[in-house]
Protein backbone atom coordinates (compact mmCIF):
# COMPACT_ATOMS: atom_id res chain seq x y z
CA UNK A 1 -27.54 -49.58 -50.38
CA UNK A 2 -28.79 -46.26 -52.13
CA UNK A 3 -30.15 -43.91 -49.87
CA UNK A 4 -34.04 -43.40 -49.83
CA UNK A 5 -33.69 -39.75 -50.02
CA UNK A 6 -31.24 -37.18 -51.63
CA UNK A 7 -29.97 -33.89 -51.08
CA UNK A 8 -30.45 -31.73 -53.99
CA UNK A 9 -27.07 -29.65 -53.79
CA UNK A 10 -25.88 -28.12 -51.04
CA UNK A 11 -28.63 -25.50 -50.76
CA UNK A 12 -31.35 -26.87 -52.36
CA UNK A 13 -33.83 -28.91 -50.53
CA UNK A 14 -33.80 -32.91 -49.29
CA UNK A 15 -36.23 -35.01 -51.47
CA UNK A 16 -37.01 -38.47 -52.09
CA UNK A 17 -34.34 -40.45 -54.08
CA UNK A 18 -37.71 -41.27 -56.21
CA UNK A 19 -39.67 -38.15 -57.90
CA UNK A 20 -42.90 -38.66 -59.87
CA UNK A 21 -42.54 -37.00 -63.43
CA UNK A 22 -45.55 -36.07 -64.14
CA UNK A 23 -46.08 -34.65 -68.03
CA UNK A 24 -47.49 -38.42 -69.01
CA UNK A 25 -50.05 -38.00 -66.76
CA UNK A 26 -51.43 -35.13 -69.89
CA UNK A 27 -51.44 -37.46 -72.90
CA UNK A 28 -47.63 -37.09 -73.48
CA UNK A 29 -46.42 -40.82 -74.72
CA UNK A 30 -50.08 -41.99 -75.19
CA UNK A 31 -53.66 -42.26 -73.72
CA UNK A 32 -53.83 -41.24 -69.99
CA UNK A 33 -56.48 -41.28 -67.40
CA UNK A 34 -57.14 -38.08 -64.92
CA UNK A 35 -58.85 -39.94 -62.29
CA UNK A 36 -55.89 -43.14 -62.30
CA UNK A 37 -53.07 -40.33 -62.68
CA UNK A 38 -54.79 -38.67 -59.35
CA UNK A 39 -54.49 -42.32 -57.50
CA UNK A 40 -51.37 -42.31 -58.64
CA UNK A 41 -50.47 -39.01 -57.47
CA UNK A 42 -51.78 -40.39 -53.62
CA UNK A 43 -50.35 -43.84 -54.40
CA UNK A 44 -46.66 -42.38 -54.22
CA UNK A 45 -47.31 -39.78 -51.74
CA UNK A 46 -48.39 -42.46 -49.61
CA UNK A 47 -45.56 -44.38 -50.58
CA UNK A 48 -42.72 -41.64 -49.13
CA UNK A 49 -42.43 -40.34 -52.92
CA UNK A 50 -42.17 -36.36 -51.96
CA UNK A 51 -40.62 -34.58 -55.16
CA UNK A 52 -43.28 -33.68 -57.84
CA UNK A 53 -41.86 -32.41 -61.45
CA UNK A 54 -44.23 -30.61 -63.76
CA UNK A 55 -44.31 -27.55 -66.28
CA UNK A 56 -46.44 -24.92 -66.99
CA UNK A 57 -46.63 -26.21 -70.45
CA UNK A 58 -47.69 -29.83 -70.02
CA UNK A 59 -50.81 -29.88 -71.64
CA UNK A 60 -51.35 -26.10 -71.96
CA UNK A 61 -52.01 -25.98 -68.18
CA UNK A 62 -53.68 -29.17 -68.06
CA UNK A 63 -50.80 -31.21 -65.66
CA UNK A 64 -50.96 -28.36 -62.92
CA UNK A 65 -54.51 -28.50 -62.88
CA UNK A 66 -54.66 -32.02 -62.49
CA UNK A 67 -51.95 -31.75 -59.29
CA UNK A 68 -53.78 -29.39 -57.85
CA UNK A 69 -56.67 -31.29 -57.72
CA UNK A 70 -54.55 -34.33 -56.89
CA UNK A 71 -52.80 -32.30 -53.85
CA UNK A 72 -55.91 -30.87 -52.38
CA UNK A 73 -55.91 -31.30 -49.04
CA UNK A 74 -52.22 -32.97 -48.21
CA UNK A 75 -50.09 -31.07 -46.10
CA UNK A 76 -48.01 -28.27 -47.95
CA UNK A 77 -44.92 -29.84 -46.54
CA UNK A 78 -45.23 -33.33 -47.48
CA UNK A 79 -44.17 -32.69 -50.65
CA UNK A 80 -41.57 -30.56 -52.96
CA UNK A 81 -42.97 -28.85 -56.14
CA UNK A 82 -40.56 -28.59 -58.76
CA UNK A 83 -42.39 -26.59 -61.67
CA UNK A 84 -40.50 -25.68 -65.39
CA UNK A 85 -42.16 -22.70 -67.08
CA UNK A 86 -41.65 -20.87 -70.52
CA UNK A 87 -42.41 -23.12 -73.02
CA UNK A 88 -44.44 -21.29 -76.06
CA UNK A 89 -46.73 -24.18 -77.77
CA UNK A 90 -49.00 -23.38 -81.01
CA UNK A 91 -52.39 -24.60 -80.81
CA UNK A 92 -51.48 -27.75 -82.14
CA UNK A 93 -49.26 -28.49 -79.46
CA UNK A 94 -45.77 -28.05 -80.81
CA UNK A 95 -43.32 -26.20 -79.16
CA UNK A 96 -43.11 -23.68 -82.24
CA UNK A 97 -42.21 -20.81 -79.85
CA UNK A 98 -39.14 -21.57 -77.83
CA UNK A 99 -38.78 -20.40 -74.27
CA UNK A 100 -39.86 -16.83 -73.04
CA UNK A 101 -37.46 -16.63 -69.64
CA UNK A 102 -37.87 -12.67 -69.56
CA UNK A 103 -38.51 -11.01 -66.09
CA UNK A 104 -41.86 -9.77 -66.93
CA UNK A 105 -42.64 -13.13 -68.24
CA UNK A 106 -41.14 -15.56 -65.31
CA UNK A 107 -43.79 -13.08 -62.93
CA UNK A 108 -46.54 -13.89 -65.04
CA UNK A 109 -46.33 -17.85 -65.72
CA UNK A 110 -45.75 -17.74 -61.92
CA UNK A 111 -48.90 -16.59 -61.21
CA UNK A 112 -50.82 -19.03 -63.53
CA UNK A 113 -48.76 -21.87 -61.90
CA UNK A 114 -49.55 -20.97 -58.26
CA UNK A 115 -53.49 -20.71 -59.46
CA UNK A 116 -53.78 -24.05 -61.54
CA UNK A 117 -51.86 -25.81 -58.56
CA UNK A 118 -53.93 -23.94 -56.00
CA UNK A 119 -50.85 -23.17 -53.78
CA UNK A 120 -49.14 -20.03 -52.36
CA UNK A 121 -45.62 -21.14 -52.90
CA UNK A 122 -43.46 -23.32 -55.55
CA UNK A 123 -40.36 -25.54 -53.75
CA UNK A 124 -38.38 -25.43 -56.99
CA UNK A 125 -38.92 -23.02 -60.54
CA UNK A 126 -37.31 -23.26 -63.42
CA UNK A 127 -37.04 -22.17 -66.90
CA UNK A 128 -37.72 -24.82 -69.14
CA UNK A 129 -35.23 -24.23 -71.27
CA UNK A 130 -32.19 -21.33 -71.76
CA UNK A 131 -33.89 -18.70 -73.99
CA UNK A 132 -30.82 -17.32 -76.18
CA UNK A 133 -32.43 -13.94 -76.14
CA UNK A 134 -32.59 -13.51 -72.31
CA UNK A 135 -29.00 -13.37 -70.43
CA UNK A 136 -29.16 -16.02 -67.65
CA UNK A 137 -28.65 -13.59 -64.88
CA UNK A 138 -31.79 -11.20 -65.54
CA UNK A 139 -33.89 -14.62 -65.95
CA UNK A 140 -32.23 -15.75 -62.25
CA UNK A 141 -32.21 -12.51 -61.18
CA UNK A 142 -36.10 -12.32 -61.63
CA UNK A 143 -36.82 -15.46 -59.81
CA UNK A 144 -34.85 -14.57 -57.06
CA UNK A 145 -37.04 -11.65 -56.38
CA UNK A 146 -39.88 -14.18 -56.77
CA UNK A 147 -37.87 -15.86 -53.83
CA UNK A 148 -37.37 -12.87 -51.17
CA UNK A 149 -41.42 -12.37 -51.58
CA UNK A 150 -41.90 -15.95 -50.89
CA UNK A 151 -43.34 -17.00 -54.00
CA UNK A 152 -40.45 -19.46 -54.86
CA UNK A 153 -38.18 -21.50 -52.36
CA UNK A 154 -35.49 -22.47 -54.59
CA UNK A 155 -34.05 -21.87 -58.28
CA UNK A 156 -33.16 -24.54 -60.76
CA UNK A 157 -32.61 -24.67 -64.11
CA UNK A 158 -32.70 -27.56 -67.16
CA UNK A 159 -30.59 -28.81 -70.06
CA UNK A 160 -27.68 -26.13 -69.20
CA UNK A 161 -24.09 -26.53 -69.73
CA UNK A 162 -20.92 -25.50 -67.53
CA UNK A 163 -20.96 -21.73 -68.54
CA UNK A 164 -24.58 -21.27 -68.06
CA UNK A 165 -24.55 -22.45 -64.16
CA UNK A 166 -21.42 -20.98 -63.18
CA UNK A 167 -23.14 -17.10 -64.51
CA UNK A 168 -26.40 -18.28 -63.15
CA UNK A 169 -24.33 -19.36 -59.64
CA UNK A 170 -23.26 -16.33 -59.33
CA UNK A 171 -26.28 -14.76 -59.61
CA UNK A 172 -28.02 -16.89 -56.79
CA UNK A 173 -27.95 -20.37 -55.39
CA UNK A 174 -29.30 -23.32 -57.74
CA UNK A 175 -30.48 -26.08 -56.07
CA UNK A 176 -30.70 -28.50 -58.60
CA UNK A 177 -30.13 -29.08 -62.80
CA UNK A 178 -32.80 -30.78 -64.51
CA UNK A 179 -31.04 -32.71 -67.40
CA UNK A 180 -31.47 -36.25 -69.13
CA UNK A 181 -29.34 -38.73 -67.79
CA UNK A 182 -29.78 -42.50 -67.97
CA UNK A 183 -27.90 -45.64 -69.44
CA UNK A 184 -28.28 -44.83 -72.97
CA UNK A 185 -27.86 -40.72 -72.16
CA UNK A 186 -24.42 -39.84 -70.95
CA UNK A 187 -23.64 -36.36 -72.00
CA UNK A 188 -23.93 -34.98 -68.67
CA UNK A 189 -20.75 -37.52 -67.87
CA UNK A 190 -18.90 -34.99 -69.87
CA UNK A 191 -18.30 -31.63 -67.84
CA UNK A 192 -21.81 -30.78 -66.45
CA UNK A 193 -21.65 -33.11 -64.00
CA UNK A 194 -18.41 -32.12 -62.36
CA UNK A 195 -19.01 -28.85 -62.79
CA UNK A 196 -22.77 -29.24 -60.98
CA UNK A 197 -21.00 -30.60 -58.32
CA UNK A 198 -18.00 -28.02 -57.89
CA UNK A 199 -20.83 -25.71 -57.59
CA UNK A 200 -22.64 -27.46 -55.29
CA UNK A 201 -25.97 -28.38 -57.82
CA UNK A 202 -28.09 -31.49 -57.30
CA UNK A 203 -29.33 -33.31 -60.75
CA UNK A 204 -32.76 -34.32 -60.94
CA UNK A 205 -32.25 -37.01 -63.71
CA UNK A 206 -35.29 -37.47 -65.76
CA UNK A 207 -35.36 -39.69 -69.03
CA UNK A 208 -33.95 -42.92 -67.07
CA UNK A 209 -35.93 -45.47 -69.64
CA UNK A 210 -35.33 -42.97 -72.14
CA UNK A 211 -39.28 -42.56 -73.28
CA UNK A 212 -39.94 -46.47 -73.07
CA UNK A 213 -36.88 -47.62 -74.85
CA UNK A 214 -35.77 -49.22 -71.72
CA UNK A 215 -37.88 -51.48 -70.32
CA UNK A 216 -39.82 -52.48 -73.55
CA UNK A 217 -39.78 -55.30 -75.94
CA UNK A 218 -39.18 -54.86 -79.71
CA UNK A 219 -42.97 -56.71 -80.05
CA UNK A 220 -44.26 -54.25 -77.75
CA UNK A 221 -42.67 -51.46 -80.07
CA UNK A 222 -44.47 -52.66 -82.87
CA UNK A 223 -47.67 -53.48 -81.09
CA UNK A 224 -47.88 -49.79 -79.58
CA UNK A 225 -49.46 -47.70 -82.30
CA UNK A 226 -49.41 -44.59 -79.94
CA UNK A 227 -45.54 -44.83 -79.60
CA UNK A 228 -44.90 -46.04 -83.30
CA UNK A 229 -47.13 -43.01 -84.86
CA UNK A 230 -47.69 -40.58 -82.48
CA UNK A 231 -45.66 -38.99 -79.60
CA UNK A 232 -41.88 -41.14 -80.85
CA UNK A 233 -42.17 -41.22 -84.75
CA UNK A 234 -39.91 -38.39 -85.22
CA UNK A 235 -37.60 -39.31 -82.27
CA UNK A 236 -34.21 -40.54 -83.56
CA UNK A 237 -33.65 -43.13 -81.50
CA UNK A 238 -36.88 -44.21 -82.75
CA UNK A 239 -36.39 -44.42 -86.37
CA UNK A 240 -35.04 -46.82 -88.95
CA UNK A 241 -32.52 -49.15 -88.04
CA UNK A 242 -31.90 -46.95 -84.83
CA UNK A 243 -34.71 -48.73 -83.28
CA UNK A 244 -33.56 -52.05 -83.19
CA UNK A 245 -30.19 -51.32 -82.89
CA UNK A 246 -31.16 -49.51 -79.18
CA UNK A 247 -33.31 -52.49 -78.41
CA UNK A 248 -30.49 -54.47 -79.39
CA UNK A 249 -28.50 -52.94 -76.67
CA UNK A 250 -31.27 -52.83 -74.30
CA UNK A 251 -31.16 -56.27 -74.55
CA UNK A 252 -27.87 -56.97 -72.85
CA UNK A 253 -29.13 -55.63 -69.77
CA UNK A 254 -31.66 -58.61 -69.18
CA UNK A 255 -28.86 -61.39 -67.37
CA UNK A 256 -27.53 -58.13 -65.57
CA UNK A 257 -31.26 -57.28 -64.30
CA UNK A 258 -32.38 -60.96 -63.35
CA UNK A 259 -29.32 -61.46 -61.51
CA UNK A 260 -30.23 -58.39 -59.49
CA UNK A 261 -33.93 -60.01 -59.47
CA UNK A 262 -35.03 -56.28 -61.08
CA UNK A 263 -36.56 -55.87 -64.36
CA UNK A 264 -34.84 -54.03 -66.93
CA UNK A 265 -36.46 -50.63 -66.36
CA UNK A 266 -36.03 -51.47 -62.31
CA UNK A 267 -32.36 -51.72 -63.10
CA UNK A 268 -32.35 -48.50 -65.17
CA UNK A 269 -33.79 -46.56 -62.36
CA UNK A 270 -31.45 -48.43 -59.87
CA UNK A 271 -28.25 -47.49 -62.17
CA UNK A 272 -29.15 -43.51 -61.93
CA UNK A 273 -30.17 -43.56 -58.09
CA UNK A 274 -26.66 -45.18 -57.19
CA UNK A 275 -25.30 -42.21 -59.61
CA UNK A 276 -24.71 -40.20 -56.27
CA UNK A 277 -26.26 -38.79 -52.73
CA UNK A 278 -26.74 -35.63 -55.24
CA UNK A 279 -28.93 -37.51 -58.06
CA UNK A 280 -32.73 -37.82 -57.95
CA UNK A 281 -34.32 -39.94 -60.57
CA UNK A 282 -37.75 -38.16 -62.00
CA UNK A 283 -39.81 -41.44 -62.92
CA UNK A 284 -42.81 -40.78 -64.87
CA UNK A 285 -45.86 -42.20 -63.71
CA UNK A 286 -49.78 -42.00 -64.87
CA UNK A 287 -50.51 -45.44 -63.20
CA UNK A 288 -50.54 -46.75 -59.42
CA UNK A 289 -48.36 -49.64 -60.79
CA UNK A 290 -46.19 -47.82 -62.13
CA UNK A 291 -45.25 -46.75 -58.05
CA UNK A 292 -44.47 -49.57 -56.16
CA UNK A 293 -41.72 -50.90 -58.73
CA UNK A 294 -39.97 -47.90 -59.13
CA UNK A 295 -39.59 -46.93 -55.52
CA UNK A 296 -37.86 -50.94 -55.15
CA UNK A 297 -35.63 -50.20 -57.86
CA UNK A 298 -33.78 -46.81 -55.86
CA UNK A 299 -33.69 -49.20 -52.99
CA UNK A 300 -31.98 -51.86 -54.65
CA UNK A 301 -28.33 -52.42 -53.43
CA UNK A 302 -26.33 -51.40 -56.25
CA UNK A 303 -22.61 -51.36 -55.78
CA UNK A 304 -19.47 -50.60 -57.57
CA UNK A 305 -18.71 -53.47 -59.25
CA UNK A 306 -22.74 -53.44 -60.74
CA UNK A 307 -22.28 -50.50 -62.24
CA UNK A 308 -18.80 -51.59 -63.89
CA UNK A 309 -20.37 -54.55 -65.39
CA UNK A 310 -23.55 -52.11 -66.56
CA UNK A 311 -21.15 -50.03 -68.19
CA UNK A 312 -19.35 -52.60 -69.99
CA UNK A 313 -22.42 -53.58 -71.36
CA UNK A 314 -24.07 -50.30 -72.56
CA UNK A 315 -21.07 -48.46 -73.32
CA UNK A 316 -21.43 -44.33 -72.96
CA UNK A 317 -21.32 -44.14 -76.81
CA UNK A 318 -23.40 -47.07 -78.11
CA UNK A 319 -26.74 -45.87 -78.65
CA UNK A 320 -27.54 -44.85 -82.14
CA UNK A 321 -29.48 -41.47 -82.67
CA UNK A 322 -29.73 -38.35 -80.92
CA UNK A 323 -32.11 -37.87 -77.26
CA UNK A 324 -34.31 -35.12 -79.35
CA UNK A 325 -34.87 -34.15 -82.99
CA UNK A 326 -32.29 -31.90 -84.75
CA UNK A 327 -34.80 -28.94 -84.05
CA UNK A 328 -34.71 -29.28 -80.57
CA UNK A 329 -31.09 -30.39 -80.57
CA UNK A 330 -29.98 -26.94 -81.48
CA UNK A 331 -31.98 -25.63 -78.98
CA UNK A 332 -30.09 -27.18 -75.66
CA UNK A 333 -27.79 -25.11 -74.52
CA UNK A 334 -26.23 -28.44 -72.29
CA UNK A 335 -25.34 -29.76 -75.97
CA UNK A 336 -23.10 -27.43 -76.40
């Protein structure tokens, strides 16, 4: 049986083995609703859901706002705030300005995070992303001093590789990486992983129906004009032949999942929870329904010889296309 709550490293704080991802809830991957993604917010509170995964950046500001309005009055300590910052958008939207991670800037994003999400403290902060023009240790090093004033509870960091958290380790305890990992996204399988765990790093996995392709029919694919010509269209898993080739695989997850009595996306979530005690899956969720499901699937008994037979029939390697465009490809320093 997968445990209902995980440790997130060996200093980092214990959370449940479900966290709500909440960037969808701020029109990322389609039309969403403020007042259902605030329902939604109480929905898995209510439901023993505790870890809460946002960014600065999610809808220029928008996301915090909205989960500060959604936390109002709930205990401080019923839940873990795990906030990203840094992430430079135009006014269109696009991420046309990489990461700022300086000291000077990790102060100031901090202080716009704690306002929008009317709070006095953050559990977990991040930088979004490395930024190659800022060494690790003066972006840790600044946090840390966010930490001893009591600003921040615990550092973590996202899409990093090996040499990254060991000089960031050194600098301070990380409680947790923030990285993709699900059936069709493996890379952390080769060296991160271990090396998170040498170090004594938790993984909050996010990405586990990699944006929809688990979980969703090829008619629903060509039904869902927000996913076909907005958010996906330049997604390479979501292009060409790439599409059905994924779906394709997707596919051979179905006996696997009614077997289990799960649905595909339940199974999905169930393979990353049974990952490890050290694994968190961030689901997102902008609808109540989405809830209930999701906190069955990291129940679900999922044993050694289910993840074998997963594995055998979504190999590492199989799925065609990269996890992000070649623009932001180059940009992850966990690709490296």
């Amino acid at each position: 049986m997968t445990p209902t709550t995980k440790k997130l490293g060996s200093t980092g704080p214990r959370v449940g083995a479900i966290g709500l991802g909440a960037m969808g809830m701020s029109g990322a991957y389609g039309r969403s609703d403020d007042a259902e993604a605030v329902r939604t917010v109480h929905a898995a509170l209510d439901a023993g859901v505790t870890l809460i995964d946002t960014g600065d950046f999610y809808g220029f500001g928008h996301n915090e706002l909205l989960l500060g309005r959604a936390l109002r009055g709930r205990d401080r300590d019923d839940y873990v705030l795990s906030v990203k910052f840094g992430g430079m958008r135009d006014p269109g939207g696009a991420l046309a300005g990489g990461f700022d991670a300086r000291p000077a800037a990790v102060a100031n994003f901090l202080g716009y995070s704690l306002t929008r999400l009317g709070v006095d403290h953050l559990d977990i902060y991040r930088p979004g992303r490395l930024d190659p023009d800022v060494p690790i240790e003066d972006t840790v090093g600044a946090i840390a001093g966010l930490v001893e004033r009591g600003y921040v509870r615990y550092i973590g960091l996202s899409e990093v590789g090996p040499e990254t958290l060991r000089r960031a380790a050194a600098v301070h305890p990380i409680s947790d990486l923030q990285i993709e990992y699900s059936v069709l996204s493996r890379g952390i399988e080769d060296g991160i992983l271990d090396t998170c765990r040498e170090l004594g790093i938790g993984i909050t996995a996010y990405g586990v129906l990699s944006r929809g392709l688990i979980g969703s029919t090829r008619r629903e694919f060509e039904a869902d004009g927000d996913r076909q010509q907005g958010s996906h269209s330049a997604w390479p898993r979501f292009q060409g032949s790439n599409l059905g080739h994924n779906l394709d695989l997707v596919s051979r997850l179905d006996p696997i999942a009614a077997r289990h009595g799960l649905t595909v996306a339940q199974l999905a979530i169930a393979w990353v929870a049974a990952q490890g005690d050290d694994i968190a899956a961030l689901v997102g969720m902008k609808r109540v329904a989405r809830v209930a499901p999701a906190i069955d699937a990291a129940a679900a008994a999922f044993g050694r010889a289910d993840l074998a037979e997963l594995d055998a029939a979504v190999p590492a390697d199989a799925v065609a296309g990269t996890r992000y465009p070649e623009a932001l490809m180059s940009a992850l320093d966990s690709e490296r």
